[in-house]
Amino acid sequence: MSEPFILCEGLVKIYQVAELEMVALQGLNLTIEQGELVGIVGASGSGKSTLMNILGGLDRPTAGKVRVDGHDLLKMPDRQLNRYRREKVGFVWQQSTRNLVPYLNAIQNVMLPMTLAGVTGREKRRRAAELLEIVGLGDRMYHHVPELSGGEQQRVAIAVALANNPTLLLADEPTGELDSVTAKAIYRTFQMLTRELGITTLIVSHDPGIARHVDRVVAIRDGMLASETIRHAATPQPTADGESPATEEEEHSFAELVVLDSAGRVHIPQEFLEQLNIQGRAQLELTEEGILIRPAVHTRTEQVRVDGNGATDGVLKVAVQEEQPAANGKQRGGVRRLFGRLGRRKKE
Ligand SMILES: Nc1ncnc2c1ncn2[C@@H]1O[C@H](COP(=O)(O)OP(=O)(O)OP(=O)(O)O)[C@@H](O)[C@H]1O
């Protein structure tokens, strides 16, 4: 089996801030195939930008494996990593000020990375014009950045990111400052690029509706891959009057799947653990429905006074099993006396 386009195995990133260590990624596993359009979601601070910076060659991981299109980004020497970033990766950021030079017009912005890469002459202008046509801005080439709308600026930014013909496009919140209609148009541009040019695209987003616009959404929680939502194109069901369904949403179904790593580990959402008061250990049960994870049963030893017929009076040690109370205060299952007599002290 050939290696996926992006392969992260046990990826760890630790930032050192003064005396403190900040673990941003703690053993992340991820595979992405060439030409996939993938959304990356997760709470603030979960590690999304850290992952993007590593995949884009802007930062190095602390440990683990990270390979993109056969390049080992952990072991690659600095000079090679700089080349990888310039030649293989295109970036689109949320703020247009980070993407574009405001006093240049659209086509000059797209030509700029080519100039830096040493492309000269007519070829540079031809390719820049072609890219602006591809993103639907053929009629805005000579507009300066402030003369373009937010959506148009992001489309110029996508053309800039494509200038040096990258194989990987990384977009960090590219629709964060856009209204929903404009955001949809930007997603359509990404879809077209992956379909027509075969570019692998990763989009970091806080948009809960991103699953409708990408092939797959991966959710990062606490620096680990937690779940994946896969979009299936459903066969459109005709309405009662024989019409096709009206909205995009009706044509897709979504499946959210928990991710298992190669050792069979899964990441259980913190809120589930808190709700069931599961800490440290849990009981695992194989049922007909699947695998059940329950709060662990605690065992403590209790001494029970036994009044017998004189000779058998004494103290019994009994092991008592009790489930932890749920976070809502309800006791599940109560107390069960489990084992028999563990020890008996004879009456003197
Ligand atoms: N350069 C850095 N130095 C120290 N800590 C950092 C650095 N960059 C990120 N972190 C920490 O690493 C963790 C992950 O940060 P990251 O920016 O990857 O999260 P994120 O999911 O992109 O968040 P957001 O959605 O808010 O952008 C955070 O706790 C953050 O404070």
Coordinates of C-alpha atoms and ligand atoms in Angstrom, one line a residue:
M1 CA 0.0 0.0 0.0
S2 CA 1.4 3.4 -0.9
E3 CA 2.0 6.0 1.8
P4 CA -0.7 8.7 2.2
F5 CA 0.0 12.2 1.0
I6 CA 0.1 13.5 4.6
L7 CA 1.1 11.1 7.4
C8 CA 1.3 12.1 11.0
E9 CA 2.0 9.5 13.6
G10 CA 2.3 10.2 17.3
L11 CA 3.0 13.9 16.5
V12 CA 4.1 15.9 19.5
K13 CA 4.8 19.6 19.8
I14 CA 5.9 21.1 23.1
Y15 CA 6.5 24.9 23.4
Q16 CA 8.9 26.0 26.1
V17 CA 7.8 29.2 27.7
A18 CA 10.2 30.4 30.4
E19 CA 10.3 27.4 32.8
L20 CA 7.0 26.0 31.6
E21 CA 6.3 23.4 28.9
M22 CA 3.2 23.8 26.9
V23 CA 2.1 20.6 25.1
A24 CA 0.2 21.7 22.0
L25 CA 0.1 18.4 20.2
Q26 CA 0.3 15.2 22.2
G27 CA 0.6 12.2 19.9
L28 CA -1.6 13.2 17.0
N29 CA -2.3 10.7 14.3
L30 CA -3.6 11.8 10.9
T31 CA -3.6 10.6 7.3
I32 CA -4.8 12.6 4.3
E33 CA -4.8 11.4 0.7
Q34 CA -3.7 13.4 -2.3
G35 CA -6.5 15.6 -3.6
E36 CA -8.6 15.5 -0.4
L37 CA -10.3 18.7 0.8
V38 CA -10.3 18.4 4.6
G39 CA -11.7 20.7 7.3
I40 CA -9.9 20.9 10.7
V41 CA -12.0 22.0 13.6
G42 CA -11.5 22.1 17.4
A43 CA -11.8 24.5 20.3
S44 CA -9.5 27.4 20.7
G45 CA -6.1 26.2 21.9
S46 CA -6.7 22.6 20.7
G47 CA -3.7 22.7 18.4
K48 CA -5.1 23.4 14.9
S49 CA -2.6 26.2 14.0
T50 CA 0.3 24.3 15.5
L51 CA -0.5 21.4 13.2
M52 CA -0.9 23.7 10.2
N53 CA 2.4 25.4 11.0
I54 CA 4.2 22.0 11.1
L55 CA 2.6 20.7 7.9
G56 CA 3.6 24.0 6.2
G57 CA 7.2 23.8 7.4
L58 CA 6.9 27.0 9.5
D59 CA 7.6 25.1 12.6
R60 CA 9.2 21.8 13.7
P61 CA 7.5 19.1 15.7
T62 CA 9.2 18.0 19.0
A63 CA 8.7 14.3 18.3
G64 CA 6.8 11.8 16.2
K65 CA 6.5 11.3 12.5
V66 CA 5.3 13.8 9.9
R67 CA 5.7 13.2 6.2
V68 CA 4.1 15.2 3.4
D69 CA 4.4 14.0 -0.2
G70 CA 7.3 11.8 0.9
H71 CA 9.2 14.7 2.7
D72 CA 10.2 14.0 6.3
L73 CA 9.5 17.3 7.9
L74 CA 11.1 16.3 11.3
K75 CA 14.5 15.3 9.9
M76 CA 14.7 17.7 6.9
P77 CA 17.6 20.2 7.3
D78 CA 16.6 23.8 7.6
R79 CA 17.5 24.9 4.1
Q80 CA 15.5 22.0 2.6
L81 CA 12.6 22.9 4.9
N82 CA 12.6 26.5 3.7
R83 CA 12.6 25.2 0.1
Y84 CA 9.8 22.8 0.9
R85 CA 7.7 25.7 2.3
R86 CA 8.4 28.0 -0.7
E87 CA 7.8 25.4 -3.4
K88 CA 5.3 22.9 -2.1
V89 CA 3.0 24.9 0.2
G90 CA 0.5 27.7 -0.4
F91 CA -0.9 29.6 2.6
V92 CA -4.2 31.5 3.0
W93 CA -4.7 33.3 6.2
Q94 CA -7.7 34.8 7.8
Q95 CA -6.5 38.5 7.7
S96 CA -6.1 39.8 4.2
T97 CA -3.2 42.0 5.5
R98 CA -1.2 38.8 6.1
N99 CA -2.0 37.6 2.5
L100 CA -1.7 40.7 0.4
V101 CA 0.3 43.8 -0.1
P102 CA -2.2 46.6 0.1
Y103 CA -0.5 49.1 -2.3
L104 CA -0.2 46.5 -5.1
N105 CA -3.0 45.5 -7.4
A106 CA -4.4 42.0 -7.7
I107 CA -2.1 40.8 -10.5
Q108 CA 1.0 42.3 -8.9
N109 CA 0.2 40.5 -5.7
V110 CA -0.1 37.2 -7.5
M111 CA 3.2 37.8 -9.4
L112 CA 5.1 38.7 -6.2
P113 CA 5.8 35.1 -5.0
M114 CA 6.8 34.2 -8.5
T115 CA 9.3 37.0 -8.6
L116 CA 10.7 35.9 -5.2
A117 CA 11.0 32.3 -6.7
G118 CA 13.0 33.7 -9.7
V119 CA 10.2 33.4 -12.4
T120 CA 10.6 36.2 -14.9
G121 CA 9.2 37.7 -18.0
R122 CA 5.9 37.1 -19.7
E123 CA 5.3 33.7 -18.2
K124 CA 4.9 35.3 -14.8
R125 CA 2.2 37.7 -16.0
R126 CA 0.5 35.0 -18.0
R127 CA 0.3 32.6 -15.1
A128 CA -0.9 35.3 -12.7
A129 CA -3.7 36.3 -15.0
E130 CA -4.6 32.6 -15.5
L131 CA -4.8 32.1 -11.7
L132 CA -7.0 35.2 -11.3
E133 CA -9.3 33.8 -14.0
I134 CA -9.4 30.4 -12.2
V135 CA -10.6 32.1 -9.0
G136 CA -13.2 34.1 -10.8
L137 CA -11.4 37.5 -10.8
G138 CA -10.5 37.9 -14.4
D139 CA -12.3 41.3 -14.4
R140 CA -10.6 42.6 -11.2
M141 CA -6.9 42.1 -12.1
Y142 CA -6.0 45.8 -11.9
H143 CA -7.9 46.6 -8.8
H144 CA -5.9 47.5 -5.7
V145 CA -6.6 45.6 -2.5
P146 CA -8.7 48.3 -0.8
E147 CA -10.9 48.4 -4.0
L148 CA -11.9 44.7 -3.6
S149 CA -14.5 43.2 -1.3
G150 CA -13.5 40.8 1.6
G151 CA -14.5 37.8 -0.5
E152 CA -12.6 39.1 -3.6
Q153 CA -9.5 39.7 -1.4
Q154 CA -9.6 36.1 -0.2
R155 CA -9.9 34.9 -3.8
V156 CA -6.8 37.0 -4.7
A157 CA -5.1 35.4 -1.6
I158 CA -5.9 31.9 -3.0
A159 CA -4.4 32.9 -6.3
V160 CA -1.3 34.2 -4.5
A161 CA -1.1 30.9 -2.6
L162 CA -1.2 29.0 -5.9
A163 CA 1.4 31.1 -7.6
N164 CA 4.3 28.8 -7.2
N165 CA 2.2 25.7 -8.1
P166 CA 2.1 24.1 -4.6
T167 CA 0.9 20.6 -4.0
L168 CA -0.5 21.5 -0.5
L169 CA -2.8 24.4 0.3
L170 CA -3.2 25.4 3.9
A171 CA -6.0 27.8 4.8
D172 CA -6.3 29.1 8.4
E173 CA -9.8 30.5 8.9
P174 CA -10.1 31.7 5.4
T175 CA -13.8 32.5 5.8
G176 CA -13.6 33.9 9.3
E177 CA -14.2 37.5 8.3
L178 CA -16.7 36.8 5.6
D179 CA -20.5 36.6 5.6
S180 CA -22.1 33.2 4.9
V181 CA -22.9 33.7 1.2
T182 CA -19.3 34.9 0.5
A183 CA -17.9 32.1 2.6
K184 CA -19.8 29.6 0.5
A185 CA -18.3 31.1 -2.7
I186 CA -14.8 30.7 -1.1
Y187 CA -15.5 27.0 -0.2
R188 CA -16.7 26.5 -3.8
T189 CA -13.3 27.9 -5.0
F190 CA -11.5 25.4 -2.8
Q191 CA -13.7 22.5 -4.1
M192 CA -13.0 23.5 -7.7
L193 CA -9.2 23.7 -7.0
T194 CA -9.1 20.2 -5.5
R195 CA -11.2 18.8 -8.3
E196 CA -9.6 20.5 -11.2
L197 CA -5.9 20.8 -10.1
G198 CA -5.8 17.9 -7.6
I199 CA -4.4 20.1 -4.9
T200 CA -4.6 18.7 -1.3
T201 CA -6.3 21.4 0.8
L202 CA -6.6 21.7 4.6
I203 CA -9.0 24.4 6.0
V204 CA -8.9 25.3 9.7
S205 CA -12.2 26.6 10.7
H206 CA -14.6 27.4 13.6
D207 CA -17.5 27.2 11.2
P208 CA -19.7 24.3 12.5
G209 CA -21.2 24.0 9.0
I210 CA -17.9 23.3 7.3
A211 CA -18.7 19.6 6.9
R212 CA -21.1 20.5 4.0
H213 CA -18.3 22.0 2.0
V214 CA -15.4 19.5 2.4
D215 CA -14.8 15.8 1.9
R216 CA -14.0 15.2 5.6
V217 CA -13.7 17.1 8.8
V218 CA -11.2 16.1 11.5
A219 CA -11.7 17.3 15.0
I220 CA -8.8 18.0 17.2
R221 CA -9.2 17.9 21.0
D222 CA -6.4 18.5 23.5
G223 CA -3.7 18.1 20.8
M224 CA -5.0 14.8 19.6
L225 CA -7.3 13.7 16.7
A226 CA -10.6 13.0 18.3
S227 CA -13.2 12.4 15.6
E228 CA -13.9 12.5 11.9
T229 CA -17.0 13.5 10.1
I230 CA -17.3 12.1 6.7
R231 CA -19.7 13.4 4.1
H232 CA -21.5 10.9 1.9
A233 CA -23.2 12.0 -1.2
A234 CA -26.7 10.6 -0.7
T235 CA -28.9 9.8 -3.7
P236 CA -31.3 12.7 -3.9
Q237 CA -34.8 11.5 -2.9
P238 CA -37.4 13.1 -5.1
T239 CA -40.1 15.1 -3.3
A240 CA -43.8 14.0 -3.3
D241 CA -44.4 16.0 -6.5
G242 CA -41.4 14.4 -8.2
E243 CA -39.1 17.5 -7.8
S244 CA -35.4 17.2 -6.8
P245 CA -34.6 18.4 -3.3
A246 CA -34.0 22.1 -3.1
T247 CA -31.1 22.5 -0.7
E248 CA -27.5 21.2 -0.7
E249 CA -27.9 19.8 2.8
E250 CA -30.5 17.3 1.7
E251 CA -28.1 15.8 -0.8
H252 CA -25.6 14.8 1.8
S253 CA -25.5 12.6 4.9
F254 CA -22.8 12.9 7.6
A255 CA -21.3 10.3 9.8
E256 CA -19.2 11.3 12.9
L257 CA -16.7 8.6 13.7
V258 CA -14.4 8.4 16.6
V259 CA -10.7 7.8 15.6
L260 CA -8.7 4.8 16.8
D261 CA -4.9 5.0 16.6
S262 CA -2.8 2.1 15.5
A263 CA -2.7 0.8 19.1
G264 CA -6.5 0.9 19.4
R265 CA -6.6 4.0 21.6
V266 CA -9.6 6.4 21.4
H267 CA -10.0 9.8 22.8
I268 CA -13.2 10.2 24.8
P269 CA -14.5 13.7 25.0
Q270 CA -13.8 15.4 28.4
E271 CA -17.5 16.3 28.8
F272 CA -18.5 12.7 28.6
L273 CA -16.0 11.7 31.2
E274 CA -17.1 14.5 33.5
Q275 CA -20.7 13.6 33.1
L276 CA -20.1 10.0 34.1
N277 CA -17.4 11.0 36.7
I278 CA -14.9 8.7 35.0
Q279 CA -11.4 9.4 36.2
G280 CA -8.3 7.3 35.6
R281 CA -10.0 4.0 35.1
A282 CA -13.1 2.6 33.5
Q283 CA -14.8 -0.7 32.9
L284 CA -14.8 -2.0 29.3
E285 CA -17.5 -4.4 28.3
L286 CA -18.1 -6.1 24.9
T287 CA -21.8 -6.2 24.2
E288 CA -23.9 -7.2 21.2
E289 CA -24.3 -3.5 20.4
G290 CA -20.6 -2.7 20.6
I291 CA -18.1 -1.8 23.3
L292 CA -19.5 -0.2 26.4
I293 CA -17.3 2.0 28.7
R294 CA -18.7 2.4 32.3
P295 CA -17.4 4.2 35.3
A296 CA -15.0 1.9 37.3
V297 CA -16.4 0.0 40.2
H298 CA -14.5 0.9 43.4
T299 CA -13.7 -1.7 45.9
R300 CA -13.2 -1.0 49.6
T301 CA -12.9 -3.4 52.6
E302 CA -15.5 -3.1 55.4
Q303 CA -15.4 -4.7 58.8
V304 CA -18.7 -6.2 59.8
R305 CA -19.4 -7.3 63.4
V306 CA -20.9 -10.9 63.5
D307 CA -22.8 -12.1 66.5
G308 CA -22.8 -15.9 66.3
N309 CA -23.2 -18.6 69.0
G310 CA -20.3 -17.5 71.1
A311 CA -17.6 -19.6 69.4
T312 CA -18.2 -18.0 66.0
D313 CA -18.6 -14.4 67.1
G314 CA -16.1 -12.1 65.5
V315 CA -15.3 -9.6 62.8
L316 CA -15.8 -10.4 59.0
K317 CA -13.8 -8.4 56.5
V318 CA -16.0 -7.9 53.5
A319 CA -15.0 -6.4 50.1
V320 CA -17.6 -3.9 49.0
Q321 CA -18.1 -2.7 45.4
E322 CA -19.6 0.6 44.8
E323 CA -19.9 2.7 41.7
Q324 CA -18.8 6.3 41.7
P325 CA -21.7 8.7 41.9
A326 CA -22.5 10.4 38.6
A327 CA -21.6 14.1 38.3
N328 CA -25.3 14.9 38.7
G329 CA -25.2 13.3 42.2
K330 CA -27.2 10.2 41.3
Q331 CA -25.9 6.9 42.6
R332 CA -25.8 4.3 39.9
G333 CA -26.4 0.8 41.0
G334 CA -25.8 1.4 44.8
V335 CA -23.5 -0.7 46.9
R336 CA -23.0 -4.4 46.4
R337 CA -21.4 -6.8 48.8
L338 CA -19.2 -8.9 46.6
F339 CA -16.9 -11.3 48.2
G340 CA -17.4 -13.5 51.1
R341 CA -15.4 -13.6 54.2
L342 CA -11.9 -12.5 53.8
G343 CA -10.8 -12.9 57.3
R344 CA -12.3 -13.7 60.7
R345 CA -11.0 -12.7 64.1
K346 CA -11.9 -15.3 66.6
K347 CA -13.6 -14.0 69.8
E348 CA -11.2 -14.3 72.7
Ligands
LIG1 N1 4.6 29.9 20.0 C1 4.0 29.4 21.1 N2 4.6 29.4 22.3 C2 4.0 28.9 23.4 N3 2.8 28.3 23.3 C3 2.1 28.2 22.2 C4 2.7 28.8 21.0 N4 1.8 28.6 20.0 C5 0.8 27.9 20.5 N5 0.9 27.7 21.8 C6 0.0 27.0 22.7 O1 -0.3 25.8 22.2 C7 -1.7 25.4 22.3 C8 -2.2 25.2 20.9 O2 -2.3 26.4 20.2 P1 -2.8 26.6 18.7 O3 -2.6 28.0 18.3 O4 -2.3 25.5 17.9 O5 -4.4 26.3 19.0 P2 -5.6 26.6 17.9 O6 -6.4 25.3 18.0 O7 -5.1 27.0 16.6 O8 -6.3 27.8 18.6 P3 -7.2 29.0 17.9 O9 -8.5 28.3 17.4 O10 -7.5 29.9 19.1 O11 -6.4 29.6 16.9 C9 -2.3 26.6 23.0 O12 -2.4 26.3 24.4 C10 -1.3 27.8 22.8 O13 -1.4 28.6 23.9

